[in-house]
XYZ file of C-alpha atoms in Angstrom:
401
model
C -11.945 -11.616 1.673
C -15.328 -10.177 0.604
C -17.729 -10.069 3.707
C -21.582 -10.557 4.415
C -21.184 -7.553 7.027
C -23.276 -4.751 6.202
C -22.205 -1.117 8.107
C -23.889 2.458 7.582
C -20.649 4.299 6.181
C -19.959 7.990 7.361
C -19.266 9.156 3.652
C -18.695 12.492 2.926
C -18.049 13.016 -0.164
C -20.425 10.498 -2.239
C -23.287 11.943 -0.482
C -23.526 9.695 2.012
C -22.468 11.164 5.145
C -21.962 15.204 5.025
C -24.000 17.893 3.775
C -23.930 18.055 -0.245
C -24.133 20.748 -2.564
C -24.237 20.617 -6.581
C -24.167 23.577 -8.590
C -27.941 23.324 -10.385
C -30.137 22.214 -7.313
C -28.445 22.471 -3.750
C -29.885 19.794 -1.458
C -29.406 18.836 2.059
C -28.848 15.775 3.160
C -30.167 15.047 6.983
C -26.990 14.723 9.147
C -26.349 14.961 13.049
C -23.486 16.038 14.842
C -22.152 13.961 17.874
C -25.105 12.503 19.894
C -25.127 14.067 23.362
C -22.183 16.011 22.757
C -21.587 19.803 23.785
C -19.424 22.472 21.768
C -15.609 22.441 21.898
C -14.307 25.657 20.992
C -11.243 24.646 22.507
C -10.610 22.217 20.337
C -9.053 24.266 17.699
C -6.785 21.250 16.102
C -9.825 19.406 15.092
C -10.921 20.735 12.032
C -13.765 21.695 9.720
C -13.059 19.968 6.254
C -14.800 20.908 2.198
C -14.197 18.931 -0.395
C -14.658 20.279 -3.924
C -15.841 17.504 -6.359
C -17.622 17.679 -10.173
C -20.338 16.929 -8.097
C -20.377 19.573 -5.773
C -18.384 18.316 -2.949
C -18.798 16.816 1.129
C -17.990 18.065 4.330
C -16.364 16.086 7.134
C -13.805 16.173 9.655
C -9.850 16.271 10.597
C -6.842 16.848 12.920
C -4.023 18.630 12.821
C -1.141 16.624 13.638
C 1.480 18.919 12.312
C 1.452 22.658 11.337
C 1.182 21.697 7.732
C -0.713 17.954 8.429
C -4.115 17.200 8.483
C -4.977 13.344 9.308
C -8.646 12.414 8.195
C -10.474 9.092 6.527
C -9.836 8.677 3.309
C -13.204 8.094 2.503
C -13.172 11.950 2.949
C -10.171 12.574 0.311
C -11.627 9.873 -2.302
C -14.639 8.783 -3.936
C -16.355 5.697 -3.342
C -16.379 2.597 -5.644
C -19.909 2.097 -4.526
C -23.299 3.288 -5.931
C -25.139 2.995 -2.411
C -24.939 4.222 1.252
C -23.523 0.670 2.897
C -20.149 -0.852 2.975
C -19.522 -4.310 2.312
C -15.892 -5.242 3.888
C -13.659 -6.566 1.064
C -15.899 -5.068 -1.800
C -15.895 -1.383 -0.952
C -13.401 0.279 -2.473
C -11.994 3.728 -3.275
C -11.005 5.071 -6.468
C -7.918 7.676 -6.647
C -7.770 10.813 -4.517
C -9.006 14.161 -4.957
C -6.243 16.804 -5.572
C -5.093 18.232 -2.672
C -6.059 22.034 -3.901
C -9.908 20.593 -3.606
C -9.583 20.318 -0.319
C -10.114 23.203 2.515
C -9.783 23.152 5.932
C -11.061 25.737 9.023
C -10.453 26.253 12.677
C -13.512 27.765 12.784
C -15.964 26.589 15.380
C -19.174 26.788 12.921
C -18.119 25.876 9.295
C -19.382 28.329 6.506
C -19.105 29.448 3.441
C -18.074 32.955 4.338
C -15.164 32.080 6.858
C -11.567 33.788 6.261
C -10.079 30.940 7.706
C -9.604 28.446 4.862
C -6.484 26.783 4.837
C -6.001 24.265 1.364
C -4.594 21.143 1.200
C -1.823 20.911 -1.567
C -1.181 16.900 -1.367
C -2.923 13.701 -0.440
C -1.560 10.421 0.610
C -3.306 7.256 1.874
C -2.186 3.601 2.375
C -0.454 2.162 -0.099
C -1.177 -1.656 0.915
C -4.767 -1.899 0.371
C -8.014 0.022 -0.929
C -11.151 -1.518 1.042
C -13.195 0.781 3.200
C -12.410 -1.434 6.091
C -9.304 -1.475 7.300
C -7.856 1.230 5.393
C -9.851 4.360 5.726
C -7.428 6.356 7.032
C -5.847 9.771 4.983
C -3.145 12.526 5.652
C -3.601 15.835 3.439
C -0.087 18.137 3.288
C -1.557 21.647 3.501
C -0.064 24.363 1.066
C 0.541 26.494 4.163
C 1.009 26.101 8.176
C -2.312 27.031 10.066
C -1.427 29.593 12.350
C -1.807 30.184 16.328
C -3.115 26.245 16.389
C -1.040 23.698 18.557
C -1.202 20.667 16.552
C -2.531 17.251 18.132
C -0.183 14.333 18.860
C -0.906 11.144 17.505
C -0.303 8.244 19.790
C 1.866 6.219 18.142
C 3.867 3.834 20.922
C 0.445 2.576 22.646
C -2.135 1.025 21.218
C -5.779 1.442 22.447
C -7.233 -0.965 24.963
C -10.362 -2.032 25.812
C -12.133 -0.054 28.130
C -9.972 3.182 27.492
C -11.911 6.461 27.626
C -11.702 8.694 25.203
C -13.581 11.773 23.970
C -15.120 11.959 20.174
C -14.592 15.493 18.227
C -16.394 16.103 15.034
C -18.538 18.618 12.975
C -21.865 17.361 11.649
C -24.706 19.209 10.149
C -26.999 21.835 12.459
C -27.746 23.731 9.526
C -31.128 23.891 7.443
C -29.726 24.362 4.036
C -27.129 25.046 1.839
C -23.076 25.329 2.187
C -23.211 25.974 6.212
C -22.705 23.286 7.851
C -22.673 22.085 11.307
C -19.987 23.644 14.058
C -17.147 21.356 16.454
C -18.734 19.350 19.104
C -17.310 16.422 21.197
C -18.744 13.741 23.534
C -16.385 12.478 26.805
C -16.244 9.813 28.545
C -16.876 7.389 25.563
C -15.288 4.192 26.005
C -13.119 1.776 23.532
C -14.937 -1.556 23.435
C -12.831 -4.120 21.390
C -9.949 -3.719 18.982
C -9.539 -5.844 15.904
C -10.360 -9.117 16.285
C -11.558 -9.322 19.246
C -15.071 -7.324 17.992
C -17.626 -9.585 17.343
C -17.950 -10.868 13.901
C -20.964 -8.487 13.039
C -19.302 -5.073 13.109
C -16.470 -6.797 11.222
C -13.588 -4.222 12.381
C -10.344 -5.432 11.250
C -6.825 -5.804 12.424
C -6.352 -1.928 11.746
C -9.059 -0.790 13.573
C -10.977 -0.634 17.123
C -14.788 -0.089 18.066
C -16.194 2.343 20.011
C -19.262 3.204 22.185
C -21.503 5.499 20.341
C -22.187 8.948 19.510
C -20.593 8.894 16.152
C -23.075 10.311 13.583
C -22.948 11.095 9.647
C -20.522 14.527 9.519
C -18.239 13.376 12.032
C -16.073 11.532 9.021
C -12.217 11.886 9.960
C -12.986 13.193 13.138
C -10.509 12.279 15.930
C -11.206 10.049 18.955
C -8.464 11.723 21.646
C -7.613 9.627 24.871
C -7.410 10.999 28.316
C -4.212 13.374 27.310
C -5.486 14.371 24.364
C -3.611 12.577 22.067
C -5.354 11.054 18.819
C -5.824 7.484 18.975
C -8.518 6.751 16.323
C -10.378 8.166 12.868
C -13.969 7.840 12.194
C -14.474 5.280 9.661
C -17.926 4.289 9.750
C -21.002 2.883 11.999
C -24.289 1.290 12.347
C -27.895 2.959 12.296
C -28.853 5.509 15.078
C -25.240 6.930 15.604
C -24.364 3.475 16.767
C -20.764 1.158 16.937
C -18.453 3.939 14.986
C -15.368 1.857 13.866
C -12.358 3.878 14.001
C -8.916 3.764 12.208
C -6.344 2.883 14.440
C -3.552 6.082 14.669
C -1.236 2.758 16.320
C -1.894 0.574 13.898
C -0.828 3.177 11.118
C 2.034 4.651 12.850
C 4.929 4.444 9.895
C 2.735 5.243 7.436
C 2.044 8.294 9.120
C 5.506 8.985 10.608
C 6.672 8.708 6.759
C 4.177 11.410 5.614
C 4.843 13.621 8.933
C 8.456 13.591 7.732
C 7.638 14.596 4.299
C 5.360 17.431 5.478
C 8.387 19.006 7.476
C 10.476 19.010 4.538
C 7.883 20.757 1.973
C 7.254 23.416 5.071
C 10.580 24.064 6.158
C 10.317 23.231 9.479
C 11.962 20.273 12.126
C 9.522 17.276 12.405
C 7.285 17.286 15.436
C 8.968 15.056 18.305
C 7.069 11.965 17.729
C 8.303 11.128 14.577
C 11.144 9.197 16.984
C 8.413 6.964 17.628
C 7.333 8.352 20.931
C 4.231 10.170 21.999
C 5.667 11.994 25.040
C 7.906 15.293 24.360
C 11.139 14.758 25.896
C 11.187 18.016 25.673
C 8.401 19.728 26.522
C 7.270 23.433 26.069
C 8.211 25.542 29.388
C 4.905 27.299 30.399
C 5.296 30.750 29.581
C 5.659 33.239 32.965
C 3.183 35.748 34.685
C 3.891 39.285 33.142
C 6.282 40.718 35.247
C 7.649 37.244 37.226
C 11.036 36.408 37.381
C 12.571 33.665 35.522
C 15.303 33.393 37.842
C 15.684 30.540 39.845
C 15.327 31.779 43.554
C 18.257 29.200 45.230
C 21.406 30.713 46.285
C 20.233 34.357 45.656
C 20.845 36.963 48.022
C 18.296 38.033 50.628
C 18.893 40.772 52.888
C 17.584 44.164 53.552
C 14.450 45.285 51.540
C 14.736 41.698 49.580
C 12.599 38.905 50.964
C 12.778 35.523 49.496
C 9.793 34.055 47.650
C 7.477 31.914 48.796
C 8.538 28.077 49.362
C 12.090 29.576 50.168
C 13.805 30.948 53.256
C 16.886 33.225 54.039
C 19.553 31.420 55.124
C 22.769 33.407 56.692
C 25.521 32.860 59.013
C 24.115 34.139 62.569
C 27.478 37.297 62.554
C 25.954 38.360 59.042
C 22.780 40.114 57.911
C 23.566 39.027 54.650
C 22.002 35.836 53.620
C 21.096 33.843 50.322
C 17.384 32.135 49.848
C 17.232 28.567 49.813
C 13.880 25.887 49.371
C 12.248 25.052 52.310
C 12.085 21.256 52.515
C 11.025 17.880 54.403
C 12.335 15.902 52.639
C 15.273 15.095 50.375
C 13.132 14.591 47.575
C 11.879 18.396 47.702
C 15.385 19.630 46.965
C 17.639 19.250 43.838
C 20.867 20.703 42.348
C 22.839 17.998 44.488
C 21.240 19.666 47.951
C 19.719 17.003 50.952
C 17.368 18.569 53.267
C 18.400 19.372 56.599
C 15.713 17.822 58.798
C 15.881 20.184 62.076
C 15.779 23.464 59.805
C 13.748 22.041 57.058
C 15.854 23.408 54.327
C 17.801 22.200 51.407
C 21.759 22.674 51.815
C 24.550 21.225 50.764
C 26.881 18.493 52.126
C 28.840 21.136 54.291
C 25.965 22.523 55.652
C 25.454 25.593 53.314
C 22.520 26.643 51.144
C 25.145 26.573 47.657
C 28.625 27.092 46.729
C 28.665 30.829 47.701
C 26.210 30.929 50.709
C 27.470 30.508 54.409
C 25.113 28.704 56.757
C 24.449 29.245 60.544
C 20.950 30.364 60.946
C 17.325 30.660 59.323
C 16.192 34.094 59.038
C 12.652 35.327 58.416
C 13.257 38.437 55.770
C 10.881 41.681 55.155
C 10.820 44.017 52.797
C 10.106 46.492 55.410
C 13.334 45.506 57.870
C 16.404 44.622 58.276
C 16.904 40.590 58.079
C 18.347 39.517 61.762
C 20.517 36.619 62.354
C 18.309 34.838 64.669
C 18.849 31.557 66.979
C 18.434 28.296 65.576
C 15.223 27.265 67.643
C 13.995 30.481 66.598
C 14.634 29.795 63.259
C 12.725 26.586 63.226
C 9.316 28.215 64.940
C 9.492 30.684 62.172
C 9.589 28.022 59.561
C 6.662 26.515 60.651
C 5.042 28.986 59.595
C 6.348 29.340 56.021
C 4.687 28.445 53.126
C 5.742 25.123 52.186
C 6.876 25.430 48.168
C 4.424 23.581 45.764
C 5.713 20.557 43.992
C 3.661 19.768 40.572
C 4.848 16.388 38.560
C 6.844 16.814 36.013
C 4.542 14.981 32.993
């Protein structure tokens, strides 16, 4: 149904929103990044996006969901139905999508003309189910290649966004005077989500597939990702009002199959497994281990032997019978919940053993000695044992996320 709502749209690629540049006479149109917002050089799976039109071609915004992926507004993949800079919800329409080969993507911080690190798109896909600016200005482009050495972003899928939820705004807008250089990746935190579809009030007219936010959101932030506290993507710039005012974003929950479906696509055409949350879920089960220290063991400390010229490490103590100087390390503990691999914590020594009293299956257990790397370990008495604990290190527990 054709609205009387009126809203400033973030176009990219009509002119309306990004820097523009034809062939005869290069102009510039006046764009600001994110409002108050600082650079993000960390944010490497937000990217710089070029379109290449008859016209000349727009600059905008998107995030890299999978190595091959790019999610964005389709405003910035497809030209507007519209002769002016406004949408009108239910008559603002888009007309069929660039190729994917016009489009070009960079992690670079500051976008330009003379980066190396252009990745294209090769195909373009948008919903299916409707064509109106609002409500379905959302895009995924299938790149011809992975980016490299980038850890794609995961879209939150299983949660939608609530009211009052922070979340941070990433973009590139214009900095530059003229020309094909653009602006460079900025973001804004602690921006908050303040209604989702409809419960906005009437004037901003954001519908059932979409969410408002606070602010900050300027022309050149098109496609741009709004991340939640975890930095997962939860929204895509759609469009706003004047001043860098009410952004509406598309809602990544609201278009979860559609972009499941193209995730699963994108695996097949690069040859690689789908990213985890194509299940449905937004938490790895599985999640990367943390790579070690050069030079730290990966070998789990419990049950390994201690003895002469071998300490244990730190959160674990040497545990051997008291007519033995060998011994095995095992966690220091106070509590049953510090020690796993089917271990309880033995209150009076403060470490983890087993049900008959023994650090694991192959250590013996009488005593808690301190070992050195410059001594011999010593069997030692069991009150002695416990003063020395005291003064052990307790081990550091992080939760598991």
């Amino acid at each position: 149904m054709k609205s009387s709502v009126v809203a400033m749209c973030l176009f990219g690629l009509a002119g309306l929103a990004c820097s523009v540049q034809t062939e005869s006479a290069p102009t510039q149109v006046n764009r600001q990044p994110i409002a108050g917002g600082v650079w993000a050089p960390d944010s490497t799976n937000v990217l710089g996006m070029f379109a290449g039109t008859d016209q000349g071609g727009g600059m905008c915004t998107g995030t890299l969901i999978a190595p091959n992926l790019v999610l964005t507004a389709r405003h910035c993949v497809a030209p507007s139905l519209n002769d002016n800079d406004h949408v009108v919800c239910g008559d603002s329409g888009f007309a069929d999508p660039y190729p994917g080969t016009n489009l070009m993507f960079t992690t670079d911080m500051n976008m330009s003309q003379h980066s190396k690190n252009w990745n294209r798109g090769s195909d373009v896909r948008v919903p299916s189910d409707g064509n109106d600016t609002c409500g379905f200005d959302v895009a995924l482009v299938i790149l011809a290649k992975p980016v490299k050495d980038v850890v794609p972003a995961v879209p939150r899928i299983d949660i939608p966004v609530a009211p009052g939820e922070l979340y941070t705004a990433i973009g590139y807008g214009n900095t530059s005077g003229t020309g094909f250089d653009a602006g460079g990746r900025m973001m804004r935190e602690g921006l908050q989500v303040q209604c989702v579809g409809s419960t906005c009030p009437f004037m901003y007219s954001v519908q059932s597939t979409e969410w408002g936010g606070q602010t900050g959101v300027c022309q050149g932030d098109s496609g741009g990702p709004a991340m939640d506290a975890d930095g997962k993507v939860i929204g895509v710039v759609s469009r706003g009002g004047g001043n860098c005012s009410n952004p509406t974003y598309g809602s990544v929950y609201a278009w979860r199959d559609f972009i499941i479906g193209v995730a699963q696509e994108a695996a097949d055409v690069g040859g690689y497994d789908p990213p985890f949350w194509v299940s449905g879920v937004s938490d790895d089960p599985n999640p990367p281990v943390e790579p070690k220290t050069p030079g730290e063991s990966t070998e789990d400390p419990q049950g390994t032997a201690c003895g002469i010229g071998r300490g244990c490490p730190e959160g674990f103590a040497c545990f051997a019978s008291g007519d033995t100087t060998a011994g095995f390390c095992t966690a220091t503990c106070t509590s049953n919940d510090a020690c796993g691999g089917g271990l309880s914590c033995d209150k009076s020594l403060k470490v983890c053993l087993d049900a008959s009293g023994e650090a694991d299956a192959e250590a013996g257990g009488c005593a808690v000695v301190m070992s050195s790397e410059d001594g011999p370990v010593r069997p030692v008495p069991w009150l002695v044992g416990l003063a020395g604990l005291v003064a052990l290190r307790r081990r550091k527990r992080l939760a598991s996320y």
